[in-house]
PDB file of C-alpha atoms in Angstrom:
ATOM      1  CA  UNK V1030      23.439 -27.105 -10.942  1.00  0.00           C
ATOM      2  CA  UNK V1031      20.677 -25.272  -9.165  1.00  0.00           C
ATOM      3  CA  UNK V1032      20.975 -23.342  -5.904  1.00  0.00           C
ATOM      4  CA  UNK V1033      19.273 -26.012  -3.796  1.00  0.00           C
ATOM      5  CA  UNK V1034      21.891 -28.570  -4.802  1.00  0.00           C
ATOM      6  CA  UNK V1035      24.818 -26.216  -4.224  1.00  0.00           C
ATOM      7  CA  UNK V1036      23.575 -24.745  -0.959  1.00  0.00           C
ATOM      8  CA  UNK V1037      22.032 -27.109   1.544  1.00  0.00           C
ATOM      9  CA  UNK V1038      21.188 -24.279   3.939  1.00  0.00           C
ATOM     10  CA  UNK V1039      17.925 -22.415   3.703  1.00  0.00           C
ATOM     11  CA  UNK V1040      18.015 -19.315   1.509  1.00  0.00           C
ATOM     12  CA  UNK V1041      16.223 -16.276   2.915  1.00  0.00           C
ATOM     13  CA  UNK V1042      15.059 -13.819   0.298  1.00  0.00           C
ATOM     14  CA  UNK V1043      14.418 -10.180   1.043  1.00  0.00           C
ATOM     15  CA  UNK V1044      16.256  -7.121   2.234  1.00  0.00           C
ATOM     16  CA  UNK V1045      19.724  -8.044   3.594  1.00  0.00           C
ATOM     17  CA  UNK V1046      20.278  -7.240   7.256  1.00  0.00           C
ATOM     18  CA  UNK V1047      23.774  -6.684   8.590  1.00  0.00           C
ATOM     19  CA  UNK V1048      24.663  -8.238  11.960  1.00  0.00           C
ATOM     20  CA  UNK V1049      28.447  -7.744  11.781  1.00  0.00           C
ATOM     21  CA  UNK V1050      28.346  -5.244  14.656  1.00  0.00           C
ATOM     22  CA  UNK V1051      27.697  -8.235  16.957  1.00  0.00           C
ATOM     23  CA  UNK V1052      31.094  -9.684  16.034  1.00  0.00           C
ATOM     24  CA  UNK V1053      33.112  -6.476  15.686  1.00  0.00           C
ATOM     25  CA  UNK V1054      32.047  -3.636  18.034  1.00  0.00           C
ATOM     26  CA  UNK V1055      33.840  -1.072  15.840  1.00  0.00           C
ATOM     27  CA  UNK V1056      31.585  -1.960  12.905  1.00  0.00           C
ATOM     28  CA  UNK V1057      28.937   0.689  12.247  1.00  0.00           C
ATOM     29  CA  UNK V1058      25.363  -0.485  12.863  1.00  0.00           C
ATOM     30  CA  UNK V1059      23.199   0.040   9.805  1.00  0.00           C
ATOM     31  CA  UNK V1060      19.613   0.969  10.647  1.00  0.00           C
ATOM     32  CA  UNK V1061      16.564  -0.527   9.000  1.00  0.00           C
ATOM     33  CA  UNK V1062      15.728   1.430   5.850  1.00  0.00           C
ATOM     34  CA  UNK V1063      12.142   0.208   5.657  1.00  0.00           C
ATOM     35  CA  UNK V1064       9.694   3.058   5.914  1.00  0.00           C
ATOM     36  CA  UNK V1065      12.382   5.645   5.216  1.00  0.00           C
ATOM     37  CA  UNK V1066      13.842   5.071   1.764  1.00  0.00           C
ATOM     38  CA  UNK V1067      13.232   1.485   0.690  1.00  0.00           C
ATOM     39  CA  UNK V1068       9.532   1.029  -0.151  1.00  0.00           C
ATOM     40  CA  UNK V1069       8.528  -1.587  -2.677  1.00  0.00           C
ATOM     41  CA  UNK V1070       5.604  -1.309  -5.065  1.00  0.00           C
ATOM     42  CA  UNK V1071       4.558  -4.621  -6.591  1.00  0.00           C
ATOM     43  CA  UNK V1072       3.234  -4.872 -10.170  1.00  0.00           C
ATOM     44  CA  UNK V1073      -0.318  -5.145  -8.787  1.00  0.00           C
ATOM     45  CA  UNK V1074       0.170  -1.747  -7.072  1.00  0.00           C
ATOM     46  CA  UNK V1075       0.515  -3.014  -3.491  1.00  0.00           C
ATOM     47  CA  UNK V1076       2.930  -0.961  -1.373  1.00  0.00           C
ATOM     48  CA  UNK V1077       5.161  -2.325   1.419  1.00  0.00           C
ATOM     49  CA  UNK V1078       7.852  -0.673   3.619  1.00  0.00           C
ATOM     50  CA  UNK V1079      10.693  -2.637   2.002  1.00  0.00           C
ATOM     51  CA  UNK V1080      11.382  -5.656  -0.248  1.00  0.00           C
ATOM     52  CA  UNK V1081      11.402  -8.059   2.723  1.00  0.00           C
ATOM     53  CA  UNK V1082       7.685  -7.344   3.298  1.00  0.00           C
ATOM     54  CA  UNK V1083       6.487  -8.553  -0.093  1.00  0.00           C
ATOM     55  CA  UNK V1084       5.672 -11.989   1.332  1.00  0.00           C
ATOM     56  CA  UNK V1085       3.455 -10.576   4.090  1.00  0.00           C
ATOM     57  CA  UNK V1086       0.299 -10.182   2.023  1.00  0.00           C
ATOM     58  CA  UNK V1087      -1.869  -9.354   5.065  1.00  0.00           C
ATOM     59  CA  UNK V1088       0.169  -6.232   5.813  1.00  0.00           C
ATOM     60  CA  UNK V1089      -0.121  -4.240   2.611  1.00  0.00           C
ATOM     61  CA  UNK V1090       0.135  -0.484   3.300  1.00  0.00           C
ATOM     62  CA  UNK V1091      -2.076   0.407   0.364  1.00  0.00           C
ATOM     63  CA  UNK V1092      -2.371   0.238  -3.392  1.00  0.00           C
ATOM     64  CA  UNK V1093      -1.219   2.992  -5.754  1.00  0.00           C
ATOM     65  CA  UNK V1094      -4.042   2.159  -8.167  1.00  0.00           C
ATOM     66  CA  UNK V1095      -6.563   2.977  -5.428  1.00  0.00           C
ATOM     67  CA  UNK V1096      -4.897   5.878  -3.618  1.00  0.00           C
ATOM     68  CA  UNK V1097      -2.110   8.413  -3.926  1.00  0.00           C
ATOM     69  CA  UNK V1098       1.363   7.154  -2.930  1.00  0.00           C
ATOM     70  CA  UNK V1099       1.871  10.163  -0.664  1.00  0.00           C
ATOM     71  CA  UNK V1100      -1.265   9.226   1.324  1.00  0.00           C
ATOM     72  CA  UNK V1101       0.051   5.687   1.707  1.00  0.00           C
ATOM     73  CA  UNK V1102       3.545   6.930   2.682  1.00  0.00           C
ATOM     74  CA  UNK V1103       2.142   9.347   5.272  1.00  0.00           C
ATOM     75  CA  UNK V1104      -0.586   6.956   6.461  1.00  0.00           C
ATOM     76  CA  UNK V1105      -1.122   5.041   9.683  1.00  0.00           C
ATOM     77  CA  UNK V1106       0.611   1.877   8.419  1.00  0.00           C
ATOM     78  CA  UNK V1107       3.936   3.579   7.726  1.00  0.00           C
ATOM     79  CA  UNK V1108       3.529   5.634  10.913  1.00  0.00           C
ATOM     80  CA  UNK V1109       3.316   2.429  13.016  1.00  0.00           C
ATOM     81  CA  UNK V1110       6.398   1.088  11.283  1.00  0.00           C
ATOM     82  CA  UNK V1111       8.466   4.275  11.602  1.00  0.00           C
ATOM     83  CA  UNK V1112       7.505   4.706  15.270  1.00  0.00           C
ATOM     84  CA  UNK V1113       8.637   1.164  15.966  1.00  0.00           C
ATOM     85  CA  UNK V1114      12.015   1.693  14.290  1.00  0.00           C
ATOM     86  CA  UNK V1115      12.586   5.044  16.038  1.00  0.00           C
ATOM     87  CA  UNK V1116      11.380   4.376  19.594  1.00  0.00           C
ATOM     88  CA  UNK V1117       8.845   1.586  20.083  1.00  0.00           C
ATOM     89  CA  UNK V1118      11.488  -1.121  19.513  1.00  0.00           C
ATOM     90  CA  UNK V1119      12.132  -0.728  23.259  1.00  0.00           C
ATOM     91  CA  UNK V1120       8.874  -2.632  23.857  1.00  0.00           C
ATOM     92  CA  UNK V1121       9.942  -5.688  21.864  1.00  0.00           C
ATOM     93  CA  UNK V1122       9.236  -8.955  23.659  1.00  0.00           C
ATOM     94  CA  UNK V1123      11.232 -12.146  23.587  1.00  0.00           C
ATOM     95  CA  UNK V1124      14.998 -12.620  23.776  1.00  0.00           C
ATOM     96  CA  UNK V1125      15.700  -9.120  22.457  1.00  0.00           C
ATOM     97  CA  UNK V1126      14.376  -7.548  25.642  1.00  0.00           C
ATOM     98  CA  UNK V1127      17.405  -8.729  27.620  1.00  0.00           C
ATOM     99  CA  UNK V1128      19.985  -8.087  24.886  1.00  0.00           C
ATOM    100  CA  UNK V1129      22.617  -5.394  25.417  1.00  0.00           C
ATOM    101  CA  UNK V1130      22.505  -4.606  21.687  1.00  0.00           C
ATOM    102  CA  UNK V1131      18.777  -3.769  21.517  1.00  0.00           C
ATOM    103  CA  UNK V1132      19.275   0.007  21.401  1.00  0.00           C
ATOM    104  CA  UNK V1133      21.501  -0.308  18.328  1.00  0.00           C
ATOM    105  CA  UNK V1134      19.991  -3.404  16.704  1.00  0.00           C
ATOM    106  CA  UNK V1135      16.316  -2.498  17.329  1.00  0.00           C
ATOM    107  CA  UNK V1136      15.316  -6.103  16.716  1.00  0.00           C
ATOM    108  CA  UNK V1137      16.667  -5.853  13.150  1.00  0.00           C
ATOM    109  CA  UNK V1138      14.343  -7.064  10.378  1.00  0.00           C
ATOM    110  CA  UNK V1139      10.699  -6.589  11.316  1.00  0.00           C
ATOM    111  CA  UNK V1140       9.560  -8.513   8.230  1.00  0.00           C
ATOM    112  CA  UNK V1141      11.679 -11.571   9.025  1.00  0.00           C
ATOM    113  CA  UNK V1142      10.348 -11.558  12.595  1.00  0.00           C
ATOM    114  CA  UNK V1143       6.746 -11.365  11.392  1.00  0.00           C
ATOM    115  CA  UNK V1144       7.287 -14.160   8.864  1.00  0.00           C
ATOM    116  CA  UNK V1145       8.864 -16.368  11.547  1.00  0.00           C
ATOM    117  CA  UNK V1146       6.512 -15.776  14.482  1.00  0.00           C
ATOM    118  CA  UNK V1147       3.088 -14.761  13.115  1.00  0.00           C
ATOM    119  CA  UNK V1148       0.562 -16.676  11.046  1.00  0.00           C
ATOM    120  CA  UNK V1149      -2.030 -13.854  11.025  1.00  0.00           C
ATOM    121  CA  UNK V1150      -0.143 -10.615  11.733  1.00  0.00           C
ATOM    122  CA  UNK V1151      -1.960  -7.475  12.884  1.00  0.00           C
ATOM    123  CA  UNK V1152      -0.409  -4.027  13.274  1.00  0.00           C
ATOM    124  CA  UNK V1153       0.999  -2.733  15.560  1.00  0.00           C
ATOM    125  CA  UNK V1154       1.169  -5.802  17.847  1.00  0.00           C
ATOM    126  CA  UNK V1155       3.091  -7.963  15.368  1.00  0.00           C
ATOM    127  CA  UNK V1156       6.014  -5.506  15.327  1.00  0.00           C
ATOM    128  CA  UNK V1157       6.972  -6.314  18.924  1.00  0.00           C
ATOM    129  CA  UNK V1158       7.996  -9.968  18.649  1.00  0.00           C
ATOM    130  CA  UNK V1159      11.678 -10.855  18.525  1.00  0.00           C
ATOM    131  CA  UNK V1160      14.342 -11.827  17.843  1.00  0.00           C
ATOM    132  CA  UNK V1161      15.168 -11.657  14.161  1.00  0.00           C
ATOM    133  CA  UNK V1162      15.510 -15.330  13.118  1.00  0.00           C
ATOM    134  CA  UNK V1163      18.899 -14.548  11.550  1.00  0.00           C
ATOM    135  CA  UNK V1164      20.359 -12.814  14.613  1.00  0.00           C
ATOM    136  CA  UNK V1165      23.885 -14.088  15.186  1.00  0.00           C
ATOM    137  CA  UNK V1166      23.293 -14.160  18.936  1.00  0.00           C
ATOM    138  CA  UNK V1167      20.809 -16.990  18.371  1.00  0.00           C
ATOM    139  CA  UNK V1168      23.648 -19.030  16.924  1.00  0.00           C
ATOM    140  CA  UNK V1169      25.959 -18.185  19.862  1.00  0.00           C
ATOM    141  CA  UNK V1170      28.547 -16.623  17.563  1.00  0.00           C
ATOM    142  CA  UNK V1171      29.103 -13.731  19.964  1.00  0.00           C
TER     143      UNK V1171
END
């Protein structure tokens, strides 16, 4: 049988994000690895911060067939992303703004938020919308 028949719930493909710290406070929060050690380079040469971004065609950081990877990695695109993960997450709008977990969660998956809330994303504005559509707090688990 195929996956759709076995699993009636929607499958989300991309980089897995761990929300267990919302259930168990002793669980270590794992930070987003996008922009630090999880870039993805597609066969066509397009570069994205992590595998979850591959479906956001409008936000390609660059193309290794057109420019050096180091220039892409050190460029404005990755700088916006890294700044958001490190400090600018504090400016996230939406439900996250009132959440007591924001300083540890940081809005979780930027890519999933962009895919959920933006039809024509533009950096850096699109980074600030929350929450992650898979956040357990949305499902009132905690």
